[in-house]
């Protein structure tokens, strides 16, 4: 999951070297924290959050039911 999120984010931003994904295992879910350069945060979120929603949809679909719950947080 981590590699998938990194690949998608790096293809969207102007500063791909600043993309970082941190994977945290919580009690009931895996949390992926995506951080990008401050100038690229709008590109990752998109208008009305549409790009972020699309990224989350791809991650949820790739996860399937065998990996449990996954949550994607976008932080700056």
mmCIF file of N, CA and C in Angstrom:
data_model
loop_
_atom_site.group_PDB
_atom_site.id
_atom_site.type_symbol
_atom_site.label_atom_id
_atom_site.label_comp_id
_atom_site.label_asym_id
_atom_site.label_seq_id
_atom_site.Cartn_x
_atom_site.Cartn_y
_atom_site.Cartn_z
ATOM 1 N N UNK A 1 0.813 -1.190 0.000
ATOM 2 C CA UNK A 1 0.000 0.000 0.000
ATOM 3 C C UNK A 1 0.863 1.264 0.000
ATOM 4 N N UNK A 2 1.906 1.213 0.797
ATOM 5 C CA UNK A 2 2.780 2.375 0.910
ATOM 6 C C UNK A 2 3.383 2.748 -0.449
ATOM 7 N N UNK A 3 3.861 1.765 -1.182
ATOM 8 C CA UNK A 3 4.472 2.009 -2.492
ATOM 9 C C UNK A 3 3.441 2.539 -3.493
ATOM 10 N N UNK A 4 2.222 2.047 -3.405
ATOM 11 C CA UNK A 4 1.164 2.508 -4.296
ATOM 12 C C UNK A 4 0.858 3.982 -4.062
ATOM 13 N N UNK A 5 0.718 4.372 -2.815
ATOM 14 C CA UNK A 5 0.423 5.771 -2.489
ATOM 15 C C UNK A 5 1.582 6.673 -2.912
ATOM 16 N N UNK A 6 2.821 6.227 -2.677
ATOM 17 C CA UNK A 6 3.983 7.012 -3.093
ATOM 18 C C UNK A 6 4.001 7.207 -4.599
ATOM 19 N N UNK A 7 3.733 6.150 -5.338
ATOM 20 C CA UNK A 7 3.745 6.230 -6.801
ATOM 21 C C UNK A 7 2.686 7.209 -7.315
ATOM 22 N N UNK A 8 1.486 7.109 -6.795
ATOM 23 C CA UNK A 8 0.404 8.004 -7.225
ATOM 24 C C UNK A 8 0.734 9.450 -6.883
ATOM 25 N N UNK A 9 1.191 9.694 -5.655
ATOM 26 C CA UNK A 9 1.483 11.058 -5.222
ATOM 27 C C UNK A 9 2.637 11.664 -6.012
ATOM 28 N N UNK A 10 3.684 10.888 -6.256
ATOM 29 C CA UNK A 10 4.836 11.416 -6.995
ATOM 30 C C UNK A 10 4.475 11.791 -8.428
ATOM 31 N N UNK A 11 3.493 11.116 -8.992
ATOM 32 C CA UNK A 11 3.090 11.449 -10.365
ATOM 33 C C UNK A 11 2.239 12.715 -10.427
ATOM 34 N N UNK A 12 1.711 13.158 -9.303
ATOM 35 C CA UNK A 12 0.843 14.336 -9.273
ATOM 36 C C UNK A 12 1.570 15.642 -8.944
ATOM 37 N N UNK A 13 2.663 15.576 -8.217
ATOM 38 C CA UNK A 13 3.259 16.771 -7.631
ATOM 39 C C UNK A 13 4.428 17.324 -8.447
ATOM 40 N N UNK A 14 4.823 18.565 -8.125
ATOM 41 C CA UNK A 14 5.982 19.194 -8.755
ATOM 42 C C UNK A 14 7.285 18.849 -8.044
ATOM 43 N N UNK A 15 7.203 18.484 -6.768
ATOM 44 C CA UNK A 15 8.377 18.132 -5.970
ATOM 45 C C UNK A 15 8.270 16.670 -5.514
ATOM 46 N N UNK A 16 8.533 15.712 -6.411
ATOM 47 C CA UNK A 16 8.360 14.304 -6.044
ATOM 48 C C UNK A 16 9.340 13.830 -4.963
ATOM 49 N N UNK A 17 10.472 14.506 -4.830
ATOM 50 C CA UNK A 17 11.432 14.095 -3.806
ATOM 51 C C UNK A 17 10.944 14.404 -2.390
ATOM 52 N N UNK A 18 9.938 15.273 -2.263
ATOM 53 C CA UNK A 18 9.405 15.644 -0.948
ATOM 54 C C UNK A 18 8.265 14.733 -0.495
ATOM 55 N N UNK A 19 7.848 13.809 -1.337
ATOM 56 C CA UNK A 19 6.746 12.911 -0.980
ATOM 57 C C UNK A 19 7.231 11.873 0.026
ATOM 58 N N UNK A 20 6.500 11.770 1.127
ATOM 59 C CA UNK A 20 6.823 10.774 2.145
ATOM 60 C C UNK A 20 5.536 10.104 2.593
ATOM 61 N N UNK A 21 5.590 8.788 2.744
ATOM 62 C CA UNK A 21 4.452 8.030 3.238
ATOM 63 C C UNK A 21 4.908 7.257 4.470
ATOM 64 N N UNK A 22 4.214 7.473 5.550
ATOM 65 C CA UNK A 22 4.517 6.798 6.804
ATOM 66 C C UNK A 22 3.391 5.808 7.082
ATOM 67 N N UNK A 23 3.759 4.581 7.397
ATOM 68 C CA UNK A 23 2.765 3.546 7.671
ATOM 69 C C UNK A 23 2.714 3.280 9.178
ATOM 70 N N UNK A 24 1.529 3.408 9.741
ATOM 71 C CA UNK A 24 1.336 3.213 11.170
ATOM 72 C C UNK A 24 0.291 2.126 11.358
ATOM 73 N N UNK A 25 0.570 1.190 12.233
ATOM 74 C CA UNK A 25 -0.383 0.117 12.519
ATOM 75 C C UNK A 25 -1.109 0.459 13.814
ATOM 76 N N UNK A 26 -2.376 0.769 13.692
ATOM 77 C CA UNK A 26 -3.200 1.034 14.863
ATOM 78 C C UNK A 26 -3.972 -0.226 15.213
ATOM 79 N N UNK A 27 -4.768 -0.127 16.243
ATOM 80 C CA UNK A 27 -5.496 -1.280 16.753
ATOM 81 C C UNK A 27 -6.425 -1.906 15.718
ATOM 82 N N UNK A 28 -7.214 -1.096 15.048
ATOM 83 C CA UNK A 28 -8.203 -1.635 14.112
ATOM 84 C C UNK A 28 -7.925 -1.300 12.649
ATOM 85 N N UNK A 29 -6.860 -0.565 12.371
ATOM 86 C CA UNK A 29 -6.625 -0.148 10.987
ATOM 87 C C UNK A 29 -5.146 0.124 10.750
ATOM 88 N N UNK A 30 -4.791 0.104 9.485
ATOM 89 C CA UNK A 30 -3.472 0.566 9.048
ATOM 90 C C UNK A 30 -3.659 2.005 8.594
ATOM 91 N N UNK A 31 -2.805 2.881 9.054
ATOM 92 C CA UNK A 31 -2.898 4.298 8.697
ATOM 93 C C UNK A 31 -1.713 4.644 7.820
ATOM 94 N N UNK A 32 -1.993 5.256 6.690
ATOM 95 C CA UNK A 32 -0.952 5.749 5.804
ATOM 96 C C UNK A 32 -0.997 7.269 5.868
ATOM 97 N N UNK A 33 0.102 7.880 6.275
ATOM 98 C CA UNK A 33 0.172 9.342 6.350
ATOM 99 C C UNK A 33 1.012 9.846 5.190
ATOM 100 N N UNK A 34 0.374 10.584 4.315
ATOM 101 C CA UNK A 34 1.031 11.134 3.138
ATOM 102 C C UNK A 34 1.387 12.585 3.406
ATOM 103 N N UNK A 35 2.667 12.910 3.254
ATOM 104 C CA UNK A 35 3.083 14.303 3.385
ATOM 105 C C UNK A 35 3.804 14.708 2.108
ATOM 106 N N UNK A 36 3.530 15.920 1.657
ATOM 107 C CA UNK A 36 4.113 16.450 0.430
ATOM 108 C C UNK A 36 4.636 17.858 0.700
ATOM 109 N N UNK A 37 5.313 18.410 -0.270
ATOM 110 C CA UNK A 37 5.802 19.788 -0.183
ATOM 111 C C UNK A 37 4.600 20.720 -0.015
ATOM 112 N N UNK A 38 4.735 21.782 0.776
ATOM 113 C CA UNK A 38 3.594 22.689 0.998
ATOM 114 C C UNK A 38 2.990 23.275 -0.286
ATOM 115 N N UNK A 39 3.805 23.448 -1.325
ATOM 116 C CA UNK A 39 3.274 23.974 -2.589
ATOM 117 C C UNK A 39 2.431 22.947 -3.334
ATOM 118 N N UNK A 40 2.578 21.672 -3.002
ATOM 119 C CA UNK A 40 1.875 20.599 -3.712
ATOM 120 C C UNK A 40 0.633 20.085 -2.997
ATOM 121 N N UNK A 41 0.341 20.590 -1.835
ATOM 122 C CA UNK A 41 -0.791 20.054 -1.060
ATOM 123 C C UNK A 41 -2.111 20.214 -1.818
ATOM 124 N N UNK A 42 -2.268 21.313 -2.535
ATOM 125 C CA UNK A 42 -3.486 21.532 -3.311
ATOM 126 C C UNK A 42 -3.640 20.549 -4.461
ATOM 127 N N UNK A 43 -2.532 20.146 -5.042
ATOM 128 C CA UNK A 43 -2.587 19.183 -6.145
ATOM 129 C C UNK A 43 -2.991 17.801 -5.659
ATOM 130 N N UNK A 44 -2.580 17.452 -4.453
ATOM 131 C CA UNK A 44 -2.913 16.140 -3.914
ATOM 132 C C UNK A 44 -4.363 16.104 -3.433
ATOM 133 N N UNK A 45 -4.837 17.219 -2.904
ATOM 134 C CA UNK A 45 -6.223 17.267 -2.428
ATOM 135 C C UNK A 45 -7.182 17.482 -3.589
ATOM 136 N N UNK A 46 -6.862 18.389 -4.497
ATOM 137 C CA UNK A 46 -7.703 18.646 -5.656
ATOM 138 C C UNK A 46 -8.896 19.516 -5.328
ATOM 139 N N UNK A 47 -9.637 19.883 -6.354
ATOM 140 C CA UNK A 47 -10.823 20.716 -6.161
ATOM 141 C C UNK A 47 -11.882 19.940 -5.411
ATOM 142 N N UNK A 48 -12.331 20.517 -4.319
ATOM 143 C CA UNK A 48 -13.354 19.932 -3.455
ATOM 144 C C UNK A 48 -12.972 18.531 -2.976
ATOM 145 N N UNK A 49 -11.668 18.258 -2.921
ATOM 146 C CA UNK A 49 -11.194 16.978 -2.403
ATOM 147 C C UNK A 49 -11.347 15.811 -3.351
ATOM 148 N N UNK A 50 -11.573 16.080 -4.612
ATOM 149 C CA UNK A 50 -11.827 14.991 -5.567
ATOM 150 C C UNK A 50 -10.601 14.112 -5.802
ATOM 151 N N UNK A 51 -9.410 14.716 -5.885
ATOM 152 C CA UNK A 51 -8.202 13.925 -6.107
ATOM 153 C C UNK A 51 -7.905 13.054 -4.892
ATOM 154 N N UNK A 52 -8.035 13.614 -3.702
ATOM 155 C CA UNK A 52 -7.819 12.842 -2.478
ATOM 156 C C UNK A 52 -8.807 11.682 -2.385
ATOM 157 N N UNK A 53 -10.037 11.939 -2.751
ATOM 158 C CA UNK A 53 -11.056 10.883 -2.725
ATOM 159 C C UNK A 53 -10.716 9.780 -3.727
ATOM 160 N N UNK A 54 -10.213 10.162 -4.891
ATOM 161 C CA UNK A 54 -9.838 9.175 -5.901
ATOM 162 C C UNK A 54 -8.651 8.330 -5.428
ATOM 163 N N UNK A 55 -7.667 8.967 -4.801
ATOM 164 C CA UNK A 55 -6.526 8.220 -4.267
ATOM 165 C C UNK A 55 -6.997 7.233 -3.210
ATOM 166 N N UNK A 56 -7.871 7.694 -2.330
ATOM 167 C CA UNK A 56 -8.397 6.806 -1.282
ATOM 168 C C UNK A 56 -9.161 5.630 -1.893
ATOM 169 N N UNK A 57 -9.939 5.883 -2.934
ATOM 170 C CA UNK A 57 -10.695 4.809 -3.588
ATOM 171 C C UNK A 57 -9.770 3.749 -4.173
ATOM 172 N N UNK A 58 -8.688 4.181 -4.794
ATOM 173 C CA UNK A 58 -7.723 3.235 -5.363
ATOM 174 C C UNK A 58 -7.067 2.415 -4.259
ATOM 175 N N UNK A 59 -6.698 3.073 -3.168
ATOM 176 C CA UNK A 59 -6.059 2.367 -2.052
ATOM 177 C C UNK A 59 -7.018 1.356 -1.439
ATOM 178 N N UNK A 60 -8.272 1.751 -1.237
ATOM 179 C CA UNK A 60 -9.257 0.836 -0.657
ATOM 180 C C UNK A 60 -9.494 -0.359 -1.573
ATOM 181 N N UNK A 61 -9.548 -0.111 -2.884
ATOM 182 C CA UNK A 61 -9.776 -1.199 -3.831
ATOM 183 C C UNK A 61 -8.575 -2.141 -3.876
ATOM 184 N N UNK A 62 -7.376 -1.596 -3.817
ATOM 185 C CA UNK A 62 -6.180 -2.428 -3.855
ATOM 186 C C UNK A 62 -6.010 -3.219 -2.563
ATOM 187 N N UNK A 63 -6.502 -2.680 -1.481
ATOM 188 C CA UNK A 63 -6.377 -3.326 -0.173
ATOM 189 C C UNK A 63 -7.195 -4.603 -0.126
ATOM 190 N N UNK A 64 -8.401 -4.542 -0.617
ATOM 191 C CA UNK A 64 -9.270 -5.708 -0.536
ATOM 192 C C UNK A 64 -9.690 -5.976 0.892
ATOM 193 N N UNK A 65 -10.281 -7.099 1.115
ATOM 194 C CA UNK A 65 -10.752 -7.431 2.455
ATOM 195 C C UNK A 65 -9.718 -8.170 3.283
ATOM 196 N N UNK A 66 -8.690 -8.740 2.648
ATOM 197 C CA UNK A 66 -7.735 -9.528 3.407
ATOM 198 C C UNK A 66 -6.791 -8.682 4.257
ATOM 199 N N UNK A 67 -6.570 -7.432 3.914
ATOM 200 C CA UNK A 67 -5.644 -6.605 4.671
ATOM 201 C C UNK A 67 -6.313 -5.787 5.774
ATOM 202 N N UNK A 68 -7.599 -5.894 5.935
ATOM 203 C CA UNK A 68 -8.291 -5.128 6.968
ATOM 204 C C UNK A 68 -8.542 -3.707 6.531
ATOM 205 N N UNK A 69 -8.761 -2.830 7.491
ATOM 206 C CA UNK A 69 -9.063 -1.439 7.181
ATOM 207 C C UNK A 69 -7.795 -0.631 6.943
ATOM 208 N N UNK A 70 -7.905 0.278 6.000
ATOM 209 C CA UNK A 70 -6.810 1.180 5.695
ATOM 210 C C UNK A 70 -7.350 2.591 5.683
ATOM 211 N N UNK A 71 -6.593 3.520 6.278
ATOM 212 C CA UNK A 71 -6.994 4.922 6.298
ATOM 213 C C UNK A 71 -5.840 5.742 5.722
ATOM 214 N N UNK A 72 -6.155 6.678 4.829
ATOM 215 C CA UNK A 72 -5.150 7.538 4.240
ATOM 216 C C UNK A 72 -5.340 8.946 4.780
ATOM 217 N N UNK A 73 -4.330 9.454 5.465
ATOM 218 C CA UNK A 73 -4.338 10.820 5.986
ATOM 219 C C UNK A 73 -3.355 11.639 5.161
ATOM 220 N N UNK A 74 -3.781 12.824 4.766
ATOM 221 C CA UNK A 74 -2.901 13.741 4.035
ATOM 222 C C UNK A 74 -2.532 14.855 4.996
ATOM 223 N N UNK A 75 -1.242 14.955 5.301
ATOM 224 C CA UNK A 75 -0.753 15.946 6.247
ATOM 225 C C UNK A 75 0.264 16.842 5.560
ATOM 226 N N UNK A 76 0.476 18.005 6.137
ATOM 227 C CA UNK A 76 1.478 18.899 5.535
ATOM 228 C C UNK A 76 2.724 18.975 6.363
#
